[in-house]
C-alpha cells in the first residue's frame, strides 16, 4: 500500500471510529442522564484523576483529545496487524466484530484499571452496552476502512 493510502486509511478509520464511538457514548449515556461535559471529563480523568471533574471545558476538551488519540491508536494497531494477518482484511466484518470486543476488554480490563480514572463496580448491563458500541462504532468501522485502503 502506498504511504498516502496508509495515512489516509488510518486517518479515516481513526476519525470515523472516534466520531462514531463518542457520538454513541453521548447518546446512550446521555439518555441515562450523563452530561456531555462530564462524560468527556471522565475520559480526561484517566490522566488527571478525579480533579478532571473540576476543570470545566478545558478538561472536557482534553478528554475529547485523548479519546481521538485512542481511536487513532486502535486504527493504527489494526492496520499493522492486517499486514501480517490476512484474515483481518479478507473477513473485515467478522474481524471488526472481534476487534471491537477485544478493544472493549483491553480498555476496560487493562487501560482503565491502570489509569487514574474513577473506578465503577462491574455491571453486566454496562458491559453489554459497551461491547455493542465497540463492535459497531469501533471494530467494524476500523476494519472496513482499513480494508478499503489496504488494497
Short mmCIF file of N, CA and C in Angstrom, two decimals:
data_model
loop_
_atom_site.label_atom_id
_atom_site.label_comp_id
_atom_site.label_asym_id
_atom_site.label_seq_id
_atom_site.Cartn_x
_atom_site.Cartn_y
_atom_site.Cartn_z
N UNK A 1 0.85 -1.17 0.00
CA UNK A 1 0.00 0.00 0.00
C UNK A 1 0.90 1.24 0.00
N UNK A 2 0.63 2.21 -0.90
CA UNK A 2 1.42 3.45 -0.89
C UNK A 2 1.23 4.18 0.43
N UNK A 3 2.24 4.99 0.80
CA UNK A 3 2.18 5.70 2.08
C UNK A 3 0.98 6.62 2.18
N UNK A 4 0.56 7.23 1.06
CA UNK A 4 -0.60 8.12 1.11
C UNK A 4 -1.85 7.34 1.47
N UNK A 5 -2.01 6.14 0.93
CA UNK A 5 -3.15 5.31 1.28
C UNK A 5 -3.07 4.84 2.73
N UNK A 6 -1.86 4.53 3.19
CA UNK A 6 -1.67 4.11 4.57
C UNK A 6 -2.15 5.22 5.50
N UNK A 7 -1.65 6.42 5.31
CA UNK A 7 -2.04 7.55 6.17
C UNK A 7 -3.52 7.85 6.03
N UNK A 8 -4.02 7.80 4.81
CA UNK A 8 -5.44 8.07 4.58
C UNK A 8 -6.31 6.99 5.23
N UNK A 9 -5.93 5.73 5.09
CA UNK A 9 -6.70 4.64 5.68
C UNK A 9 -6.75 4.73 7.20
N UNK A 10 -5.59 4.93 7.82
CA UNK A 10 -5.55 5.07 9.27
C UNK A 10 -6.30 6.33 9.70
N UNK A 11 -6.10 7.42 8.97
CA UNK A 11 -6.76 8.68 9.31
C UNK A 11 -8.27 8.58 9.24
N UNK A 12 -8.78 8.03 8.16
CA UNK A 12 -10.23 7.91 8.01
C UNK A 12 -10.79 6.90 9.01
N UNK A 13 -10.09 5.79 9.20
CA UNK A 13 -10.56 4.78 10.17
C UNK A 13 -10.58 5.36 11.58
N UNK A 14 -9.53 6.06 11.97
CA UNK A 14 -9.47 6.66 13.30
C UNK A 14 -10.51 7.73 13.51
N UNK A 15 -10.69 8.58 12.50
CA UNK A 15 -11.68 9.66 12.60
C UNK A 15 -13.10 9.09 12.65
N UNK A 16 -13.39 8.13 11.77
CA UNK A 16 -14.72 7.51 11.75
C UNK A 16 -15.01 6.83 13.09
N UNK A 17 -14.07 6.04 13.55
CA UNK A 17 -14.22 5.34 14.83
C UNK A 17 -14.40 6.35 15.96
N UNK A 18 -13.57 7.37 16.00
CA UNK A 18 -13.65 8.35 17.08
C UNK A 18 -14.98 9.08 17.12
N UNK A 19 -15.45 9.51 15.96
CA UNK A 19 -16.73 10.23 15.89
C UNK A 19 -17.89 9.30 16.26
N UNK A 20 -17.89 8.10 15.69
CA UNK A 20 -19.00 7.17 15.97
C UNK A 20 -19.02 6.75 17.44
N UNK A 21 -17.86 6.45 18.00
CA UNK A 21 -17.79 5.99 19.38
C UNK A 21 -18.22 7.08 20.36
N UNK A 22 -17.70 8.29 20.20
CA UNK A 22 -18.07 9.35 21.14
C UNK A 22 -19.53 9.74 20.95
N UNK A 23 -20.02 9.71 19.71
CA UNK A 23 -21.44 10.01 19.47
C UNK A 23 -22.33 8.98 20.16
N UNK A 24 -21.99 7.71 20.01
CA UNK A 24 -22.78 6.66 20.66
C UNK A 24 -22.75 6.82 22.18
N UNK A 25 -21.58 7.10 22.72
CA UNK A 25 -21.47 7.28 24.17
C UNK A 25 -22.31 8.46 24.64
N UNK A 26 -22.25 9.57 23.92
CA UNK A 26 -23.03 10.75 24.31
C UNK A 26 -24.53 10.47 24.22
N UNK A 27 -24.95 9.75 23.19
CA UNK A 27 -26.38 9.44 23.02
C UNK A 27 -26.84 8.44 24.08
N UNK A 28 -26.14 7.32 24.19
CA UNK A 28 -26.58 6.24 25.10
C UNK A 28 -26.49 6.69 26.55
N UNK A 29 -25.33 7.21 26.94
CA UNK A 29 -25.18 7.60 28.34
C UNK A 29 -25.92 8.90 28.64
N UNK A 30 -26.11 9.73 27.63
CA UNK A 30 -26.94 10.93 27.79
C UNK A 30 -28.38 10.55 28.09
N UNK A 31 -28.87 9.51 27.43
CA UNK A 31 -30.23 9.03 27.69
C UNK A 31 -30.37 8.49 29.11
N UNK A 32 -29.24 8.13 29.71
CA UNK A 32 -29.24 7.63 31.09
C UNK A 32 -28.96 8.76 32.09
N UNK A 33 -28.86 9.98 31.58
CA UNK A 33 -28.67 11.12 32.47
C UNK A 33 -27.28 11.71 32.53
N UNK A 34 -26.32 11.12 31.83
CA UNK A 34 -24.96 11.66 31.85
C UNK A 34 -24.89 12.94 31.02
N UNK A 35 -24.19 13.91 31.53
CA UNK A 35 -23.99 15.18 30.82
C UNK A 35 -22.76 15.07 29.93
N UNK A 36 -22.82 15.63 28.70
CA UNK A 36 -21.69 15.53 27.78
C UNK A 36 -20.36 16.03 28.38
N UNK A 37 -20.40 17.17 29.06
CA UNK A 37 -19.18 17.72 29.64
C UNK A 37 -18.58 16.73 30.65
N UNK A 38 -19.42 16.17 31.46
CA UNK A 38 -18.97 15.23 32.50
C UNK A 38 -18.42 13.94 31.87
N UNK A 39 -19.05 13.47 30.81
CA UNK A 39 -18.57 12.27 30.14
C UNK A 39 -17.16 12.49 29.57
N UNK A 40 -16.96 13.64 28.93
CA UNK A 40 -15.64 13.95 28.38
C UNK A 40 -14.61 14.17 29.48
N UNK A 41 -15.03 14.80 30.58
CA UNK A 41 -14.13 14.97 31.72
C UNK A 41 -13.74 13.61 32.30
N UNK A 42 -14.67 12.66 32.24
CA UNK A 42 -14.37 11.31 32.72
C UNK A 42 -13.25 10.67 31.92
N UNK A 43 -13.20 10.95 30.63
CA UNK A 43 -12.10 10.44 29.81
C UNK A 43 -10.79 11.08 30.25
N UNK A 44 -10.81 12.39 30.46
CA UNK A 44 -9.61 13.09 30.95
C UNK A 44 -9.21 12.58 32.33
N UNK A 45 -10.18 12.07 33.07
CA UNK A 45 -9.90 11.51 34.39
C UNK A 45 -8.92 10.35 34.35
N UNK A 46 -8.78 9.72 33.19
CA UNK A 46 -7.80 8.66 33.05
C UNK A 46 -6.39 9.16 33.28
N UNK A 47 -6.16 10.43 32.98
CA UNK A 47 -4.85 11.05 33.18
C UNK A 47 -4.83 11.90 34.45
N UNK A 48 -5.90 12.65 34.68
CA UNK A 48 -5.93 13.63 35.76
C UNK A 48 -6.55 13.13 37.06
N UNK A 49 -7.23 12.00 37.00
CA UNK A 49 -7.93 11.52 38.18
C UNK A 49 -9.18 12.35 38.45
N UNK A 50 -9.70 12.30 39.67
CA UNK A 50 -10.96 12.99 39.99
C UNK A 50 -10.94 14.50 39.76
N UNK A 51 -9.76 15.12 39.79
CA UNK A 51 -9.71 16.57 39.59
C UNK A 51 -10.14 16.97 38.18
N UNK A 52 -10.23 16.01 37.25
CA UNK A 52 -10.71 16.31 35.89
C UNK A 52 -12.11 16.90 35.93
N UNK A 53 -12.90 16.50 36.92
CA UNK A 53 -14.28 16.98 37.00
C UNK A 53 -14.38 18.43 37.46
N UNK A 54 -13.28 19.01 37.90
CA UNK A 54 -13.27 20.41 38.33
C UNK A 54 -12.67 21.33 37.28
N UNK A 55 -12.32 20.80 36.13
CA UNK A 55 -11.60 21.58 35.13
C UNK A 55 -12.45 22.22 34.06
N UNK A 56 -13.76 22.06 34.13
CA UNK A 56 -14.64 22.70 33.16
C UNK A 56 -14.41 22.22 31.73
N UNK A 57 -14.56 23.17 30.81
CA UNK A 57 -14.44 22.86 29.38
C UNK A 57 -13.02 22.40 29.03
N UNK A 58 -12.03 22.94 29.72
CA UNK A 58 -10.63 22.58 29.40
C UNK A 58 -10.39 21.08 29.57
N UNK A 59 -10.87 20.50 30.66
CA UNK A 59 -10.63 19.07 30.85
C UNK A 59 -11.55 18.24 29.95
N UNK A 60 -12.72 18.79 29.61
CA UNK A 60 -13.59 18.09 28.64
C UNK A 60 -12.89 18.03 27.28
N UNK A 61 -12.26 19.12 26.88
CA UNK A 61 -11.53 19.13 25.60
C UNK A 61 -10.33 18.18 25.65
N UNK A 62 -9.66 18.12 26.80
CA UNK A 62 -8.57 17.15 26.96
C UNK A 62 -9.11 15.73 26.81
N UNK A 63 -10.27 15.46 27.40
CA UNK A 63 -10.90 14.15 27.27
C UNK A 63 -11.21 13.82 25.82
N UNK A 64 -11.72 14.80 25.08
CA UNK A 64 -12.02 14.58 23.66
C UNK A 64 -10.74 14.29 22.88
N UNK A 65 -9.68 15.04 23.16
CA UNK A 65 -8.40 14.80 22.50
C UNK A 65 -7.89 13.39 22.82
N UNK A 66 -7.92 13.01 24.08
CA UNK A 66 -7.47 11.67 24.47
C UNK A 66 -8.30 10.59 23.80
N UNK A 67 -9.60 10.83 23.70
CA UNK A 67 -10.49 9.87 23.03
C UNK A 67 -10.02 9.63 21.59
N UNK A 68 -9.71 10.71 20.88
CA UNK A 68 -9.28 10.55 19.49
C UNK A 68 -7.87 9.96 19.38
N UNK A 69 -7.01 10.23 20.34
CA UNK A 69 -5.69 9.57 20.36
C UNK A 69 -5.89 8.06 20.46
N UNK A 70 -6.80 7.64 21.32
CA UNK A 70 -7.09 6.21 21.48
C UNK A 70 -7.69 5.65 20.19
N UNK A 71 -8.62 6.38 19.57
CA UNK A 71 -9.25 5.92 18.33
C UNK A 71 -8.22 5.74 17.22
N UNK A 72 -7.33 6.72 17.05
CA UNK A 72 -6.30 6.61 16.01
C UNK A 72 -5.30 5.51 16.35
N UNK A 73 -5.03 5.31 17.63
CA UNK A 73 -4.15 4.21 18.04
C UNK A 73 -4.77 2.86 17.70
N UNK A 74 -6.07 2.72 17.97
CA UNK A 74 -6.77 1.47 17.65
C UNK A 74 -6.73 1.21 16.15
N UNK A 75 -6.93 2.25 15.35
CA UNK A 75 -6.88 2.10 13.89
C UNK A 75 -5.48 1.72 13.42
N UNK A 76 -4.47 2.33 14.01
CA UNK A 76 -3.08 2.03 13.64
C UNK A 76 -2.73 0.58 14.00
N UNK A 77 -3.13 0.14 15.17
CA UNK A 77 -2.84 -1.24 15.59
C UNK A 77 -3.52 -2.23 14.66
N UNK A 78 -4.77 -1.96 14.30
CA UNK A 78 -5.48 -2.86 13.38
C UNK A 78 -4.77 -2.89 12.03
N UNK A 79 -4.39 -1.71 11.54
CA UNK A 79 -3.68 -1.66 10.26
C UNK A 79 -2.40 -2.49 10.32
N UNK A 80 -1.59 -2.29 11.35
CA UNK A 80 -0.33 -3.03 11.47
C UNK A 80 -0.57 -4.53 11.55
N UNK A 81 -1.57 -4.94 12.31
CA UNK A 81 -1.90 -6.36 12.41
C UNK A 81 -2.36 -6.91 11.06
N UNK A 82 -3.08 -6.09 10.29
CA UNK A 82 -3.60 -6.55 8.99
C UNK A 82 -2.49 -6.81 7.98
N UNK A 83 -1.32 -6.26 8.22
CA UNK A 83 -0.18 -6.51 7.33
C UNK A 83 0.33 -7.95 7.49
N UNK A 84 0.05 -8.55 8.65
CA UNK A 84 0.54 -9.90 8.95
C UNK A 84 -0.57 -10.94 9.01
N UNK A 85 -1.78 -10.50 9.26
CA UNK A 85 -2.91 -11.43 9.41
C UNK A 85 -3.94 -11.09 8.33
N UNK A 86 -3.88 -11.80 7.23
CA UNK A 86 -4.72 -11.51 6.06
C UNK A 86 -6.22 -11.62 6.37
N UNK A 87 -6.57 -12.47 7.31
CA UNK A 87 -7.96 -12.64 7.73
C UNK A 87 -8.61 -11.30 8.09
N UNK A 88 -7.85 -10.40 8.66
CA UNK A 88 -8.40 -9.11 9.08
C UNK A 88 -8.93 -8.31 7.91
N UNK A 89 -8.33 -8.49 6.74
CA UNK A 89 -8.79 -7.80 5.53
C UNK A 89 -9.82 -8.66 4.80
N UNK A 90 -9.54 -9.95 4.68
CA UNK A 90 -10.43 -10.84 3.92
C UNK A 90 -11.79 -11.02 4.58
N UNK A 91 -11.84 -10.99 5.88
CA UNK A 91 -13.08 -11.15 6.65
C UNK A 91 -13.29 -9.90 7.51
N UNK A 92 -13.44 -8.77 6.85
CA UNK A 92 -13.44 -7.48 7.56
C UNK A 92 -14.57 -7.34 8.57
N UNK A 93 -15.76 -7.80 8.25
CA UNK A 93 -16.87 -7.63 9.20
C UNK A 93 -16.64 -8.50 10.44
N UNK A 94 -16.33 -9.77 10.24
CA UNK A 94 -16.08 -10.65 11.38
C UNK A 94 -14.89 -10.16 12.19
N UNK A 95 -13.82 -9.79 11.51
CA UNK A 95 -12.65 -9.30 12.26
C UNK A 95 -12.97 -7.99 12.97
N UNK A 96 -13.85 -7.17 12.40
CA UNK A 96 -14.27 -5.94 13.06
C UNK A 96 -15.06 -6.22 14.33
N UNK A 97 -15.94 -7.21 14.26
CA UNK A 97 -16.70 -7.61 15.46
C UNK A 97 -15.73 -8.07 16.54
N UNK A 98 -14.81 -8.94 16.17
CA UNK A 98 -13.85 -9.47 17.14
C UNK A 98 -12.93 -8.37 17.68
N UNK A 99 -12.53 -7.46 16.80
CA UNK A 99 -11.65 -6.37 17.23
C UNK A 99 -12.39 -5.42 18.17
N UNK A 100 -13.64 -5.13 17.87
CA UNK A 100 -14.43 -4.28 18.76
C UNK A 100 -14.51 -4.87 20.16
N UNK A 101 -14.76 -6.18 20.23
CA UNK A 101 -14.83 -6.86 21.53
C UNK A 101 -13.46 -6.80 22.22
N UNK A 102 -12.41 -7.06 21.46
CA UNK A 102 -11.06 -7.04 22.03
C UNK A 102 -10.70 -5.65 22.56
N UNK A 103 -11.03 -4.61 21.80
CA UNK A 103 -10.73 -3.24 22.24
C UNK A 103 -11.50 -2.92 23.52
N UNK A 104 -12.77 -3.32 23.56
CA UNK A 104 -13.57 -3.06 24.77
C UNK A 104 -12.89 -3.68 25.99
N UNK A 105 -12.55 -4.96 25.90
CA UNK A 105 -11.98 -5.63 27.06
C UNK A 105 -10.58 -5.12 27.39
N UNK A 106 -9.80 -4.77 26.39
CA UNK A 106 -8.48 -4.20 26.66
C UNK A 106 -8.62 -2.87 27.39
N UNK A 107 -9.52 -2.03 26.92
CA UNK A 107 -9.73 -0.73 27.57
C UNK A 107 -10.25 -0.90 29.00
N UNK A 108 -11.20 -1.79 29.19
CA UNK A 108 -11.86 -1.90 30.49
C UNK A 108 -11.18 -2.82 31.49
N UNK A 109 -10.31 -3.69 31.01
CA UNK A 109 -9.63 -4.61 31.93
C UNK A 109 -8.14 -4.31 32.07
N UNK A 110 -7.58 -3.48 31.18
CA UNK A 110 -6.16 -3.14 31.26
C UNK A 110 -5.97 -1.63 31.41
N UNK A 111 -6.43 -0.86 30.43
CA UNK A 111 -6.16 0.59 30.42
C UNK A 111 -6.83 1.31 31.58
N UNK A 112 -8.13 1.17 31.72
CA UNK A 112 -8.85 1.90 32.78
C UNK A 112 -8.33 1.52 34.18
N UNK A 113 -8.16 0.22 34.49
CA UNK A 113 -7.64 -0.10 35.82
C UNK A 113 -6.25 0.47 36.10
N UNK A 114 -5.44 0.64 35.07
CA UNK A 114 -4.09 1.19 35.26
C UNK A 114 -4.08 2.72 35.25
N UNK A 115 -5.20 3.33 34.90
CA UNK A 115 -5.28 4.78 34.81
C UNK A 115 -5.72 5.39 36.14
N UNK A 116 -5.81 6.71 36.14
CA UNK A 116 -6.28 7.44 37.33
C UNK A 116 -7.79 7.63 37.30
N UNK A 117 -8.47 7.03 36.33
CA UNK A 117 -9.92 7.21 36.18
C UNK A 117 -10.67 6.66 37.39
N UNK A 118 -11.83 7.26 37.63
CA UNK A 118 -12.71 6.77 38.69
C UNK A 118 -13.13 5.34 38.35
N UNK A 119 -13.04 4.46 39.33
CA UNK A 119 -13.41 3.06 39.11
C UNK A 119 -14.87 2.85 39.49
N UNK A 120 -15.60 2.14 38.66
CA UNK A 120 -17.01 1.84 38.90
C UNK A 120 -17.18 0.34 39.08
N UNK A 121 -18.17 -0.07 39.86
CA UNK A 121 -18.39 -1.52 40.03
C UNK A 121 -18.83 -2.16 38.72
N UNK A 122 -18.52 -3.43 38.57
CA UNK A 122 -18.89 -4.17 37.36
C UNK A 122 -20.40 -4.24 37.23
N UNK A 123 -20.87 -4.06 35.99
CA UNK A 123 -22.30 -4.17 35.68
C UNK A 123 -22.43 -4.90 34.35
N UNK A 124 -23.22 -5.96 34.33
CA UNK A 124 -23.45 -6.70 33.09
C UNK A 124 -24.09 -5.78 32.05
N UNK A 125 -25.05 -4.97 32.47
CA UNK A 125 -25.72 -4.05 31.55
C UNK A 125 -24.71 -3.09 30.91
N UNK A 126 -23.85 -2.48 31.73
CA UNK A 126 -22.85 -1.54 31.20
C UNK A 126 -21.88 -2.26 30.26
N UNK A 127 -21.51 -3.50 30.62
CA UNK A 127 -20.60 -4.26 29.76
C UNK A 127 -21.25 -4.54 28.41
N UNK A 128 -22.49 -4.99 28.41
CA UNK A 128 -23.17 -5.30 27.15
C UNK A 128 -23.33 -4.06 26.28
N UNK A 129 -23.69 -2.94 26.89
CA UNK A 129 -23.80 -1.68 26.13
C UNK A 129 -22.44 -1.32 25.55
N UNK A 130 -21.40 -1.40 26.37
CA UNK A 130 -20.05 -1.06 25.91
C UNK A 130 -19.56 -1.97 24.80
N UNK A 131 -19.82 -3.26 24.91
CA UNK A 131 -19.39 -4.20 23.87
C UNK A 131 -20.11 -3.91 22.55
N UNK A 132 -21.41 -3.68 22.61
CA UNK A 132 -22.17 -3.38 21.38
C UNK A 132 -21.66 -2.09 20.74
N UNK A 133 -21.43 -1.06 21.54
CA UNK A 133 -20.89 0.20 21.00
C UNK A 133 -19.53 -0.06 20.36
N UNK A 134 -18.68 -0.82 21.02
CA UNK A 134 -17.34 -1.08 20.47
C UNK A 134 -17.38 -1.93 19.21
N UNK A 135 -18.32 -2.84 19.11
CA UNK A 135 -18.44 -3.63 17.88
C UNK A 135 -18.83 -2.74 16.71
N UNK A 136 -19.91 -1.97 16.89
CA UNK A 136 -20.47 -1.21 15.77
C UNK A 136 -19.84 0.16 15.54
N UNK A 137 -19.18 0.71 16.54
CA UNK A 137 -18.63 2.06 16.40
C UNK A 137 -17.11 2.10 16.45
N UNK A 138 -16.47 0.99 16.78
CA UNK A 138 -15.01 0.93 16.82
C UNK A 138 -14.51 -0.15 15.86
N UNK A 139 -14.80 -1.41 16.16
CA UNK A 139 -14.24 -2.53 15.40
C UNK A 139 -14.62 -2.55 13.94
N UNK A 140 -15.92 -2.53 13.65
CA UNK A 140 -16.36 -2.63 12.25
C UNK A 140 -15.95 -1.40 11.44
N UNK A 141 -16.13 -0.17 11.93
CA UNK A 141 -15.67 0.97 11.13
C UNK A 141 -14.17 0.94 10.85
N UNK A 142 -13.38 0.54 11.84
CA UNK A 142 -11.94 0.45 11.60
C UNK A 142 -11.64 -0.62 10.56
N UNK A 143 -12.20 -1.81 10.72
CA UNK A 143 -11.87 -2.90 9.80
C UNK A 143 -12.31 -2.60 8.37
N UNK A 144 -13.49 -2.03 8.20
CA UNK A 144 -13.96 -1.73 6.84
C UNK A 144 -13.14 -0.61 6.19
N UNK A 145 -12.77 0.40 6.96
CA UNK A 145 -11.96 1.47 6.40
C UNK A 145 -10.54 1.01 6.09
N UNK A 146 -9.96 0.21 6.96
CA UNK A 146 -8.62 -0.31 6.68
C UNK A 146 -8.66 -1.22 5.46
N UNK A 147 -9.70 -2.06 5.34
CA UNK A 147 -9.82 -2.93 4.16
C UNK A 147 -9.88 -2.10 2.88
N UNK A 148 -10.65 -1.03 2.92
CA UNK A 148 -10.80 -0.17 1.73
C UNK A 148 -9.46 0.37 1.26
N UNK A 149 -8.60 0.75 2.19
CA UNK A 149 -7.33 1.37 1.82
C UNK A 149 -6.16 0.40 1.83
N UNK A 150 -6.41 -0.86 2.15
CA UNK A 150 -5.33 -1.84 2.21
C UNK A 150 -5.05 -2.49 0.87
N UNK A 151 -5.89 -2.28 -0.08
CA UNK A 151 -5.74 -2.96 -1.38
C UNK A 151 -4.89 -2.18 -2.34
#
